[in-house]
mmCIF file with all atom_site columns, C-alpha atoms in Angstrom:
data_model
loop_
_atom_site.group_PDB
_atom_site.id
_atom_site.type_symbol
_atom_site.label_atom_id
_atom_site.label_alt_id
_atom_site.label_comp_id
_atom_site.label_asym_id
_atom_site.label_entity_id
_atom_site.label_seq_id
_atom_site.pdbx_PDB_ins_code
_atom_site.Cartn_x
_atom_site.Cartn_y
_atom_site.Cartn_z
_atom_site.occupancy
_atom_site.B_iso_or_equiv
_atom_site.pdbx_formal_charge
_atom_site.auth_seq_id
_atom_site.auth_comp_id
_atom_site.auth_asym_id
_atom_site.auth_atom_id
_atom_site.pdbx_PDB_model_num
ATOM 1   C CA . MET Z 1 1   ? -7.863  -45.957 13.557 1.00 50.00 ? 20  MET Z CA 1
ATOM 2   C CA . LEU Z 1 2   ? -7.397  -45.579 10.008 1.00 48.00 ? 21  LEU Z CA 1
ATOM 3   C CA . ALA Z 1 3   ? -10.248 -43.093 10.455 1.00 50.00 ? 22  ALA Z CA 1
ATOM 4   C CA . ASP Z 1 4   ? -8.214  -40.853 13.032 1.00 67.00 ? 23  ASP Z CA 1
ATOM 5   C CA . VAL Z 1 5   ? -4.895  -40.753 10.438 1.00 76.00 ? 24  VAL Z CA 1
ATOM 6   C CA . HIS Z 1 6   ? -6.818  -39.760 8.082  1.00 76.00 ? 25  HIS Z CA 1
ATOM 7   C CA . GLN Z 1 7   ? -8.402  -36.713 9.981  1.00 77.00 ? 26  GLN Z CA 1
ATOM 8   C CA . PHE Z 1 8   ? -5.232  -35.790 11.520 1.00 83.00 ? 27  PHE Z CA 1
ATOM 9   C CA . ILE Z 1 9   ? -3.457  -36.039 7.859  1.00 85.00 ? 28  ILE Z CA 1
ATOM 10  C CA . ILE Z 1 10  ? -6.178  -33.881 6.941  1.00 82.00 ? 29  ILE Z CA 1
ATOM 11  C CA . VAL Z 1 11  ? -5.299  -31.257 9.681  1.00 84.00 ? 30  VAL Z CA 1
ATOM 12  C CA . PHE Z 1 12  ? -1.754  -31.052 9.663  1.00 89.00 ? 31  PHE Z CA 1
ATOM 13  C CA . THR Z 1 13  ? -1.878  -30.441 5.630  1.00 88.00 ? 32  THR Z CA 1
ATOM 14  C CA . ALA Z 1 14  ? -4.289  -27.539 6.415  1.00 84.00 ? 33  ALA Z CA 1
ATOM 15  C CA . TYR Z 1 15  ? -1.832  -26.126 9.418  1.00 87.00 ? 34  TYR Z CA 1
ATOM 16  C CA . VAL Z 1 16  ? 1.380   -26.192 7.162  1.00 87.00 ? 35  VAL Z CA 1
ATOM 17  C CA . ILE Z 1 17  ? -0.715  -24.447 4.295  1.00 81.00 ? 36  ILE Z CA 1
ATOM 18  C CA . ALA Z 1 18  ? -2.028  -21.612 6.658  1.00 80.00 ? 37  ALA Z CA 1
ATOM 19  C CA . ALA Z 1 19  ? 0.990   -21.313 8.181  1.00 84.00 ? 38  ALA Z CA 1
ATOM 20  C CA . GLY Z 1 20  ? 3.490   -21.575 5.732  1.00 82.00 ? 39  GLY Z CA 1
ATOM 21  C CA . SER Z 1 21  ? 1.842   -19.175 2.894  1.00 76.00 ? 40  SER Z CA 1
ATOM 22  C CA . PRO Z 1 22  ? 2.903   -15.646 2.661  1.00 72.00 ? 41  PRO Z CA 1
ATOM 23  C CA . GLY Z 1 23  ? 2.305   -13.665 5.731  1.00 79.00 ? 42  GLY Z CA 1
ATOM 24  C CA . PRO Z 1 24  ? 3.138   -10.950 8.410  1.00 82.00 ? 43  PRO Z CA 1
ATOM 25  C CA . SER Z 1 25  ? 4.596   -13.321 10.746 1.00 86.00 ? 44  SER Z CA 1
ATOM 26  C CA . ASN Z 1 26  ? 6.831   -15.504 7.576  1.00 87.00 ? 45  ASN Z CA 1
ATOM 27  C CA . MET Z 1 27  ? 7.181   -12.062 5.681  1.00 85.00 ? 46  MET Z CA 1
ATOM 28  C CA . ARG Z 1 28  ? 8.958   -10.717 8.746  1.00 87.00 ? 47  ARG Z CA 1
ATOM 29  C CA . ILE Z 1 29  ? 10.784  -13.516 9.458  1.00 92.00 ? 48  ILE Z CA 1
ATOM 30  C CA . MET Z 1 30  ? 12.385  -13.669 6.066  1.00 89.00 ? 49  MET Z CA 1
ATOM 31  C CA . ALA Z 1 31  ? 12.588  -9.805  6.113  1.00 86.00 ? 50  ALA Z CA 1
ATOM 32  C CA . VAL Z 1 32  ? 14.732  -10.184 9.309  1.00 89.00 ? 51  VAL Z CA 1
ATOM 33  C CA . ALA Z 1 33  ? 16.900  -12.729 7.773  1.00 91.00 ? 52  ALA Z CA 1
ATOM 34  C CA . MET Z 1 34  ? 18.282  -11.278 4.572  1.00 86.00 ? 53  MET Z CA 1
ATOM 35  C CA . ASN Z 1 35  ? 19.073  -8.315  6.891  1.00 83.00 ? 54  ASN Z CA 1
ATOM 36  C CA . ASP Z 1 36  ? 19.932  -8.978  9.930  1.00 85.00 ? 55  ASP Z CA 1
ATOM 37  C CA . GLY Z 1 37  ? 21.405  -12.598 10.378 1.00 87.00 ? 56  GLY Z CA 1
ATOM 38  C CA . ARG Z 1 38  ? 20.290  -15.829 11.300 1.00 91.00 ? 57  ARG Z CA 1
ATOM 39  C CA . ARG Z 1 39  ? 20.383  -15.472 14.978 1.00 93.00 ? 58  ARG Z CA 1
ATOM 40  C CA . ALA Z 1 40  ? 17.861  -12.112 14.881 1.00 93.00 ? 59  ALA Z CA 1
ATOM 41  C CA . ALA Z 1 41  ? 15.594  -14.231 12.637 1.00 94.00 ? 60  ALA Z CA 1
ATOM 42  C CA . LEU Z 1 42  ? 15.051  -17.111 14.713 1.00 96.00 ? 61  LEU Z CA 1
ATOM 43  C CA . ALA Z 1 43  ? 14.507  -15.173 18.077 1.00 95.00 ? 62  ALA Z CA 1
ATOM 44  C CA . ILE Z 1 44  ? 11.433  -13.611 15.996 1.00 94.00 ? 63  ILE Z CA 1
ATOM 45  C CA . ALA Z 1 45  ? 10.392  -16.894 14.732 1.00 96.00 ? 64  ALA Z CA 1
ATOM 46  C CA . SER Z 1 46  ? 11.020  -18.043 18.245 1.00 96.00 ? 65  SER Z CA 1
ATOM 47  C CA . GLY Z 1 47  ? 8.571   -15.348 19.612 1.00 95.00 ? 66  GLY Z CA 1
ATOM 48  C CA . VAL Z 1 48  ? 5.735   -16.396 16.257 1.00 94.00 ? 67  VAL Z CA 1
ATOM 49  C CA . VAL Z 1 49  ? 6.357   -20.272 17.300 1.00 95.00 ? 68  VAL Z CA 1
ATOM 50  C CA . SER Z 1 50  ? 5.482   -19.260 20.776 1.00 95.00 ? 69  SER Z CA 1
ATOM 51  C CA . GLY Z 1 51  ? 2.148   -17.177 20.093 1.00 93.00 ? 70  GLY Z CA 1
ATOM 52  C CA . SER Z 1 52  ? 0.999   -20.230 17.807 1.00 92.00 ? 71  SER Z CA 1
ATOM 53  C CA . ILE Z 1 53  ? 1.204   -22.903 19.988 1.00 92.00 ? 72  ILE Z CA 1
ATOM 54  C CA . PHE Z 1 54  ? -0.496  -19.932 22.634 1.00 92.00 ? 73  PHE Z CA 1
ATOM 55  C CA . TRP Z 1 55  ? -3.800  -20.035 20.273 1.00 89.00 ? 74  TRP Z CA 1
ATOM 56  C CA . GLY Z 1 56  ? -3.262  -23.744 20.076 1.00 88.00 ? 75  GLY Z CA 1
ATOM 57  C CA . LEU Z 1 57  ? -4.206  -24.385 23.685 1.00 88.00 ? 76  LEU Z CA 1
ATOM 58  C CA . MET Z 1 58  ? -6.732  -22.110 23.859 1.00 84.00 ? 77  MET Z CA 1
ATOM 59  C CA . ALA Z 1 59  ? -7.911  -23.678 20.743 1.00 81.00 ? 78  ALA Z CA 1
ATOM 60  C CA . ALA Z 1 60  ? -7.520  -27.073 22.158 1.00 80.00 ? 79  ALA Z CA 1
ATOM 61  C CA . THR Z 1 61  ? -9.371  -25.640 25.543 1.00 80.00 ? 80  THR Z CA 1
ATOM 62  C CA . GLY Z 1 62  ? -11.956 -24.792 24.148 1.00 73.00 ? 81  GLY Z CA 1
ATOM 63  C CA . VAL Z 1 63  ? -11.236 -20.807 24.902 1.00 67.00 ? 82  VAL Z CA 1
ATOM 64  C CA . SER Z 1 64  ? -10.882 -18.978 21.828 1.00 60.00 ? 83  SER Z CA 1
ATOM 65  C CA . ALA Z 1 65  ? -13.497 -20.679 20.617 1.00 60.00 ? 84  ALA Z CA 1
ATOM 66  C CA . ILE Z 1 66  ? -15.691 -18.562 23.715 1.00 65.00 ? 85  ILE Z CA 1
ATOM 67  C CA . LEU Z 1 67  ? -13.663 -15.379 22.133 1.00 63.00 ? 86  LEU Z CA 1
ATOM 68  C CA . SER Z 1 68  ? -14.798 -15.421 18.871 1.00 59.00 ? 87  SER Z CA 1
ATOM 69  C CA . ARG Z 1 69  ? -18.384 -15.126 20.132 1.00 67.00 ? 88  ARG Z CA 1
ATOM 70  C CA . TYR Z 1 70  ? -17.041 -12.047 21.553 1.00 65.00 ? 89  TYR Z CA 1
ATOM 71  C CA . ALA Z 1 71  ? -17.085 -9.420  19.236 1.00 62.00 ? 90  ALA Z CA 1
ATOM 72  C CA . GLN Z 1 72  ? -15.749 -6.621  21.786 1.00 69.00 ? 91  GLN Z CA 1
ATOM 73  C CA . ALA Z 1 73  ? -12.849 -8.914  22.463 1.00 67.00 ? 92  ALA Z CA 1
ATOM 74  C CA . LEU Z 1 74  ? -11.884 -9.721  18.660 1.00 66.00 ? 93  LEU Z CA 1
ATOM 75  C CA . VAL Z 1 75  ? -11.775 -5.989  18.129 1.00 75.00 ? 94  VAL Z CA 1
ATOM 76  C CA . VAL Z 1 76  ? -9.128  -5.283  20.634 1.00 74.00 ? 95  VAL Z CA 1
ATOM 77  C CA . LEU Z 1 77  ? -6.748  -7.693  19.098 1.00 68.00 ? 96  LEU Z CA 1
ATOM 78  C CA . GLN Z 1 78  ? -7.922  -6.507  15.501 1.00 74.00 ? 97  GLN Z CA 1
ATOM 79  C CA . VAL Z 1 79  ? -7.010  -2.841  16.382 1.00 81.00 ? 98  VAL Z CA 1
ATOM 80  C CA . LEU Z 1 80  ? -3.919  -3.858  17.812 1.00 76.00 ? 99  LEU Z CA 1
ATOM 81  C CA . GLY Z 1 81  ? -2.894  -6.195  15.158 1.00 71.00 ? 100 GLY Z CA 1
ATOM 82  C CA . GLY Z 1 82  ? -3.742  -3.506  12.541 1.00 80.00 ? 101 GLY Z CA 1
ATOM 83  C CA . LEU Z 1 83  ? -1.252  -1.015  13.917 1.00 83.00 ? 102 LEU Z CA 1
ATOM 84  C CA . TYR Z 1 84  ? 1.247   -2.675  14.670 1.00 77.00 ? 103 TYR Z CA 1
ATOM 85  C CA . LEU Z 1 85  ? 1.467   -3.820  10.678 1.00 78.00 ? 104 LEU Z CA 1
ATOM 86  C CA . LEU Z 1 86  ? 1.152   -0.589  9.783  1.00 87.00 ? 105 LEU Z CA 1
ATOM 87  C CA . TYR Z 1 87  ? 3.930   0.605   12.343 1.00 83.00 ? 106 TYR Z CA 1
ATOM 88  C CA . LEU Z 1 88  ? 6.230   -2.651  10.508 1.00 78.00 ? 107 LEU Z CA 1
ATOM 89  C CA . ALA Z 1 89  ? 4.773   -0.806  6.783  1.00 86.00 ? 108 ALA Z CA 1
ATOM 90  C CA . PHE Z 1 90  ? 6.325   2.669   8.140  1.00 88.00 ? 109 PHE Z CA 1
ATOM 91  C CA . LYS Z 1 91  ? 9.726   0.380   8.893  1.00 79.00 ? 110 LYS Z CA 1
ATOM 92  C CA . ALA Z 1 92  ? 9.777   -1.223  6.063  1.00 79.00 ? 111 ALA Z CA 1
ATOM 93  C CA . GLY Z 1 93  ? 9.179   1.713   3.710  1.00 86.00 ? 112 GLY Z CA 1
ATOM 94  C CA . LYS Z 1 94  ? 11.514  3.612   5.543  1.00 83.00 ? 113 LYS Z CA 1
ATOM 95  C CA . ALA Z 1 95  ? 14.447  1.295   5.185  1.00 75.00 ? 114 ALA Z CA 1
ATOM 96  C CA . ALA Z 1 96  ? 13.272  1.771   1.205  1.00 79.00 ? 115 ALA Z CA 1
ATOM 97  C CA . LEU Z 1 97  ? 13.637  4.877   0.821  1.00 82.00 ? 116 LEU Z CA 1
ATOM 98  C CA . SER Z 1 98  ? 17.164  4.822   3.056  1.00 74.00 ? 117 SER Z CA 1
ATOM 99  C CA . SER Z 1 99  ? 20.694  4.927   1.415  1.00 68.00 ? 118 SER Z CA 1
ATOM 100 C CA . ASP Z 1 100 ? 22.812  1.456   1.164  1.00 57.00 ? 119 ASP Z CA 1
ATOM 101 C CA . GLN Z 1 101 ? 25.393  3.542   3.624  1.00 55.00 ? 120 GLN Z CA 1
ATOM 102 C CA . ASP Z 1 102 ? 22.611  3.921   6.198  1.00 52.00 ? 121 ASP Z CA 1
ATOM 103 C CA . GLN Z 1 103 ? 21.467  0.495   6.274  1.00 48.00 ? 122 GLN Z CA 1
ATOM 104 C CA . LEU Z 1 104 ? 25.386  -0.883  6.964  1.00 44.00 ? 123 LEU Z CA 1
ATOM 105 C CA . ARG Z 1 105 ? 24.382  0.837   10.401 1.00 49.00 ? 124 ARG Z CA 1
ATOM 106 C CA . PRO Z 1 106 ? 22.998  -1.540  13.321 1.00 47.00 ? 125 PRO Z CA 1
ATOM 107 C CA . THR Z 1 107 ? 19.372  -1.754  12.835 1.00 52.00 ? 126 THR Z CA 1
ATOM 108 C CA . CYS Z 1 108 ? 16.973  -2.205  15.715 1.00 52.00 ? 127 CYS Z CA 1
ATOM 109 C CA . GLU Z 1 109 ? 17.075  -5.791  15.148 1.00 53.00 ? 128 GLU Z CA 1
ATOM 110 C CA . ARG Z 1 110 ? 20.837  -6.502  15.452 1.00 55.00 ? 129 ARG Z CA 1
ATOM 111 C CA . LYS Z 1 111 ? 20.759  -4.382  18.541 1.00 65.00 ? 130 LYS Z CA 1
ATOM 112 C CA . ALA Z 1 112 ? 17.947  -5.345  20.182 1.00 75.00 ? 131 ALA Z CA 1
ATOM 113 C CA . THR Z 1 113 ? 18.301  -8.278  22.564 1.00 85.00 ? 132 THR Z CA 1
ATOM 114 C CA . ALA Z 1 114 ? 17.038  -12.264 22.025 1.00 88.00 ? 133 ALA Z CA 1
ATOM 115 C CA . ALA Z 1 115 ? 13.918  -11.600 23.993 1.00 90.00 ? 134 ALA Z CA 1
ATOM 116 C CA . THR Z 1 116 ? 13.090  -8.405  22.813 1.00 92.00 ? 135 THR Z CA 1
ATOM 117 C CA . LEU Z 1 117 ? 13.237  -9.748  19.231 1.00 93.00 ? 136 LEU Z CA 1
ATOM 118 C CA . TYR Z 1 118 ? 11.426  -13.071 20.939 1.00 95.00 ? 137 TYR Z CA 1
ATOM 119 C CA . LYS Z 1 119 ? 8.563   -10.471 22.324 1.00 93.00 ? 138 LYS Z CA 1
ATOM 120 C CA . ARG Z 1 120 ? 7.806   -9.063  18.571 1.00 91.00 ? 139 ARG Z CA 1
ATOM 121 C CA . GLY Z 1 121 ? 7.357   -12.234 17.434 1.00 92.00 ? 140 GLY Z CA 1
ATOM 122 C CA . LEU Z 1 122 ? 4.983   -13.229 20.100 1.00 93.00 ? 141 LEU Z CA 1
ATOM 123 C CA . LEU Z 1 123 ? 2.883   -9.984  19.722 1.00 90.00 ? 142 LEU Z CA 1
ATOM 124 C CA . MET Z 1 124 ? 2.666   -10.384 16.177 1.00 86.00 ? 143 MET Z CA 1
ATOM 125 C CA . HIS Z 1 125 ? 0.753   -13.425 16.395 1.00 87.00 ? 144 HIS Z CA 1
ATOM 126 C CA . LEU Z 1 126 ? -0.613  -12.871 19.405 1.00 87.00 ? 145 LEU Z CA 1
ATOM 127 C CA . THR Z 1 127 ? -2.309  -9.891  18.091 1.00 84.00 ? 146 THR Z CA 1
ATOM 128 C CA . ASN Z 1 128 ? -3.703  -11.394 14.996 1.00 78.00 ? 147 ASN Z CA 1
ATOM 129 C CA . PRO Z 1 129 ? -7.075  -12.639 15.039 1.00 74.00 ? 148 PRO Z CA 1
ATOM 130 C CA . LYS Z 1 130 ? -6.926  -14.737 12.084 1.00 74.00 ? 149 LYS Z CA 1
ATOM 131 C CA . SER Z 1 131 ? -4.274  -17.018 14.045 1.00 79.00 ? 150 SER Z CA 1
ATOM 132 C CA . ILE Z 1 132 ? -7.372  -17.182 16.951 1.00 77.00 ? 151 ILE Z CA 1
ATOM 133 C CA . LEU Z 1 133 ? -10.306 -18.424 13.644 1.00 74.00 ? 152 LEU Z CA 1
ATOM 134 C CA . ALA Z 1 134 ? -7.604  -19.974 11.862 1.00 78.00 ? 153 ALA Z CA 1
ATOM 135 C CA . TRP Z 1 135 ? -6.707  -23.099 15.235 1.00 83.00 ? 154 TRP Z CA 1
ATOM 136 C CA . ILE Z 1 136 ? -10.618 -22.801 16.034 1.00 77.00 ? 155 ILE Z CA 1
ATOM 137 C CA . ALA Z 1 137 ? -10.888 -24.145 12.316 1.00 76.00 ? 156 ALA Z CA 1
ATOM 138 C CA . LEU Z 1 138 ? -8.288  -26.647 12.523 1.00 79.00 ? 157 LEU Z CA 1
ATOM 139 C CA . MET Z 1 139 ? -9.595  -27.599 15.767 1.00 77.00 ? 158 MET Z CA 1
ATOM 140 C CA . THR Z 1 140 ? -13.157 -28.053 14.521 1.00 73.00 ? 159 THR Z CA 1
ATOM 141 C CA . LEU Z 1 141 ? -11.932 -29.756 11.739 1.00 72.00 ? 160 LEU Z CA 1
ATOM 142 C CA . GLY Z 1 142 ? -10.037 -32.244 13.381 1.00 74.00 ? 161 GLY Z CA 1
ATOM 143 C CA . LEU Z 1 143 ? -11.954 -32.921 16.608 1.00 69.00 ? 162 LEU Z CA 1
ATOM 144 C CA . GLY Z 1 144 ? -15.238 -34.670 16.754 1.00 60.00 ? 163 GLY Z CA 1
ATOM 145 C CA . SER Z 1 145 ? -17.998 -35.621 19.510 1.00 57.00 ? 164 SER Z CA 1
ATOM 146 C CA . GLY Z 1 146 ? -16.498 -38.595 20.595 1.00 59.00 ? 165 GLY Z CA 1
ATOM 147 C CA . SER Z 1 147 ? -12.951 -37.145 20.481 1.00 63.00 ? 166 SER Z CA 1
ATOM 148 C CA . SER Z 1 148 ? -10.817 -37.888 23.077 1.00 70.00 ? 167 SER Z CA 1
ATOM 149 C CA . PRO Z 1 149 ? -8.290  -35.419 25.021 1.00 73.00 ? 168 PRO Z CA 1
ATOM 150 C CA . HIS Z 1 150 ? -5.472  -38.160 23.249 1.00 80.00 ? 169 HIS Z CA 1
ATOM 151 C CA . THR Z 1 151 ? -6.858  -36.646 19.937 1.00 81.00 ? 170 THR Z CA 1
ATOM 152 C CA . ALA Z 1 152 ? -6.134  -33.046 20.864 1.00 81.00 ? 171 ALA Z CA 1
ATOM 153 C CA . LEU Z 1 153 ? -2.522  -33.599 22.480 1.00 86.00 ? 172 LEU Z CA 1
ATOM 154 C CA . VAL Z 1 154 ? -1.429  -35.187 19.039 1.00 87.00 ? 173 VAL Z CA 1
ATOM 155 C CA . ILE Z 1 155 ? -3.285  -32.443 17.081 1.00 87.00 ? 174 ILE Z CA 1
ATOM 156 C CA . LEU Z 1 156 ? -1.499  -29.825 19.069 1.00 90.00 ? 175 LEU Z CA 1
ATOM 157 C CA . ALA Z 1 157 ? 1.791   -31.385 19.313 1.00 91.00 ? 176 ALA Z CA 1
ATOM 158 C CA . GLY Z 1 158 ? 1.808   -31.925 15.381 1.00 92.00 ? 177 GLY Z CA 1
ATOM 159 C CA . CYS Z 1 159 ? 1.139   -28.493 14.204 1.00 91.00 ? 178 CYS Z CA 1
ATOM 160 C CA . ALA Z 1 160 ? 3.964   -27.306 17.632 1.00 92.00 ? 179 ALA Z CA 1
ATOM 161 C CA . VAL Z 1 161 ? 6.383   -29.448 15.302 1.00 94.00 ? 180 VAL Z CA 1
ATOM 162 C CA . LEU Z 1 162 ? 5.386   -28.595 11.855 1.00 94.00 ? 181 LEU Z CA 1
ATOM 163 C CA . SER Z 1 163 ? 5.175   -24.390 13.639 1.00 94.00 ? 182 SER Z CA 1
ATOM 164 C CA . VAL Z 1 164 ? 9.201   -25.172 14.408 1.00 95.00 ? 183 VAL Z CA 1
ATOM 165 C CA . THR Z 1 165 ? 9.679   -26.543 11.330 1.00 95.00 ? 184 THR Z CA 1
ATOM 166 C CA . ILE Z 1 166 ? 8.335   -23.885 9.253  1.00 93.00 ? 185 ILE Z CA 1
ATOM 167 C CA . PHE Z 1 167 ? 8.862   -20.230 10.573 1.00 94.00 ? 186 PHE Z CA 1
ATOM 168 C CA . CYS Z 1 168 ? 12.584  -21.480 11.633 1.00 95.00 ? 187 CYS Z CA 1
ATOM 169 C CA . GLY Z 1 169 ? 12.873  -23.023 8.038  1.00 94.00 ? 188 GLY Z CA 1
ATOM 170 C CA . TYR Z 1 170 ? 12.107  -19.879 6.943  1.00 93.00 ? 189 TYR Z CA 1
ATOM 171 C CA . ALA Z 1 171 ? 14.714  -18.101 9.442  1.00 94.00 ? 190 ALA Z CA 1
ATOM 172 C CA . ILE Z 1 172 ? 17.862  -20.667 8.026  1.00 95.00 ? 191 ILE Z CA 1
ATOM 173 C CA . VAL Z 1 173 ? 16.976  -20.919 4.508  1.00 92.00 ? 192 VAL Z CA 1
ATOM 174 C CA . PHE Z 1 174 ? 16.149  -16.790 4.154  1.00 91.00 ? 193 PHE Z CA 1
ATOM 175 C CA . SER Z 1 175 ? 19.476  -16.713 6.370  1.00 91.00 ? 194 SER Z CA 1
ATOM 176 C CA . THR Z 1 176 ? 22.051  -17.825 3.741  1.00 91.00 ? 195 THR Z CA 1
ATOM 177 C CA . ALA Z 1 177 ? 24.619  -16.674 1.967  1.00 88.00 ? 196 ALA Z CA 1
ATOM 178 C CA . PRO Z 1 178 ? 22.474  -16.351 -1.686 1.00 88.00 ? 197 PRO Z CA 1
ATOM 179 C CA . MET Z 1 179 ? 19.327  -14.875 -0.059 1.00 84.00 ? 198 MET Z CA 1
ATOM 180 C CA . ILE Z 1 180 ? 21.649  -12.089 1.946  1.00 81.00 ? 199 ILE Z CA 1
ATOM 181 C CA . ARG Z 1 181 ? 23.026  -12.300 -1.896 1.00 83.00 ? 200 ARG Z CA 1
ATOM 182 C CA . LEU Z 1 182 ? 19.881  -11.267 -2.775 1.00 80.00 ? 201 LEU Z CA 1
ATOM 183 C CA . TYR Z 1 183 ? 18.722  -9.022  -0.591 1.00 75.00 ? 202 TYR Z CA 1
ATOM 184 C CA . ARG Z 1 184 ? 21.294  -6.269  -0.565 1.00 76.00 ? 203 ARG Z CA 1
ATOM 185 C CA . ARG Z 1 185 ? 21.007  -6.303  -4.294 1.00 81.00 ? 204 ARG Z CA 1
ATOM 186 C CA . ALA Z 1 186 ? 17.280  -6.240  -4.606 1.00 81.00 ? 205 ALA Z CA 1
ATOM 187 C CA . ARG Z 1 187 ? 17.002  -4.108  -1.082 1.00 77.00 ? 206 ARG Z CA 1
ATOM 188 C CA . ARG Z 1 188 ? 14.796  -1.154  -2.413 1.00 83.00 ? 207 ARG Z CA 1
ATOM 189 C CA . TRP Z 1 189 ? 13.040  -3.591  -4.455 1.00 86.00 ? 208 TRP Z CA 1
ATOM 190 C CA . ILE Z 1 190 ? 11.645  -6.380  -0.835 1.00 80.00 ? 209 ILE Z CA 1
ATOM 191 C CA . GLU Z 1 191 ? 11.400  -3.568  1.628  1.00 80.00 ? 210 GLU Z CA 1
ATOM 192 C CA . GLY Z 1 192 ? 9.156   -1.640  -0.988 1.00 87.00 ? 211 GLY Z CA 1
ATOM 193 C CA . THR Z 1 193 ? 7.024   -5.032  -1.196 1.00 85.00 ? 212 THR Z CA 1
ATOM 194 C CA . LEU Z 1 194 ? 7.142   -5.506  2.341  1.00 80.00 ? 213 LEU Z CA 1
ATOM 195 C CA . ALA Z 1 195 ? 5.502   -2.171  3.189  1.00 86.00 ? 214 ALA Z CA 1
ATOM 196 C CA . VAL Z 1 196 ? 3.553   -2.348  0.788  1.00 89.00 ? 215 VAL Z CA 1
ATOM 197 C CA . PHE Z 1 197 ? 2.197   -5.980  1.866  1.00 84.00 ? 216 PHE Z CA 1
ATOM 198 C CA . PHE Z 1 198 ? 2.236   -4.498  5.602  1.00 80.00 ? 217 PHE Z CA 1
ATOM 199 C CA . GLY Z 1 199 ? 0.309   -1.588  4.825  1.00 87.00 ? 218 GLY Z CA 1
ATOM 200 C CA . PHE Z 1 200 ? -2.289  -3.715  2.996  1.00 86.00 ? 219 PHE Z CA 1
ATOM 201 C CA . ALA Z 1 201 ? -2.447  -6.153  5.717  1.00 78.00 ? 220 ALA Z CA 1
ATOM 202 C CA . GLY Z 1 202 ? -2.650  -3.443  8.640  1.00 80.00 ? 221 GLY Z CA 1
ATOM 203 C CA . LEU Z 1 203 ? -5.342  -1.489  6.544  1.00 86.00 ? 222 LEU Z CA 1
ATOM 204 C CA . LYS Z 1 204 ? -7.616  -4.264  5.657  1.00 80.00 ? 223 LYS Z CA 1
ATOM 205 C CA . LEU Z 1 205 ? -7.579  -5.734  9.957  1.00 72.00 ? 224 LEU Z CA 1
ATOM 206 C CA . LEU Z 1 206 ? -8.434  -1.785  10.734 1.00 81.00 ? 225 LEU Z CA 1
ATOM 207 C CA . LEU Z 1 207 ? -11.096 -1.743  7.904  1.00 82.00 ? 226 LEU Z CA 1
ATOM 208 C CA . ILE Z 1 208 ? -12.684 -4.803  7.782  1.00 70.00 ? 227 ILE Z CA 1
ATOM 209 C CA . ARG Z 1 209 ? -15.314 -7.083  10.028 1.00 63.00 ? 228 ARG Z CA 1
ATOM 210 C CA . ILE Z 1 210 ? -14.511 -9.864  11.341 1.00 53.00 ? 229 ILE Z CA 1
#
């Protein structure tokens, strides 16, 4: 029992580090929260959470482990994910170069429905091959040869709670008044940094081998 608890702690700690560290999904949630408000950010975050839970289920059932053996499947996800990140880089770069007056007009996120924003967050996470590999690593770390389905269920449930806490937490924290004021003062620098970050991440996905 103590061994199981110790193993769960290791897995959950690894997940917090992986999900909470800066990445395309977190950066996008932060930017939307500061620029377009809490509701838009929570919709994006909900899509990211769903994508994370989906890959967790796939890893737990062994499907993503099978996918990882077929380079073609991961290459398709890699290309789609890279192109989507470059698209986000273009949008962030365009926002960085725009005037403050232009930014006061409704953006795509403000005009988009919650369902559309949810799909954007979901697409971002589903097309990130690193998410698949991270979940495979987590399940490998948490499940031994004698592990029961109950163990996998506990890992999935725990990581799902952590996923909601982390991603929705980013949406809530970065949509607060101080963060919004910070964004307005440093908008060009923030959007420019996002453009560089997304551009680098997108090119990295397109150019490296998984």
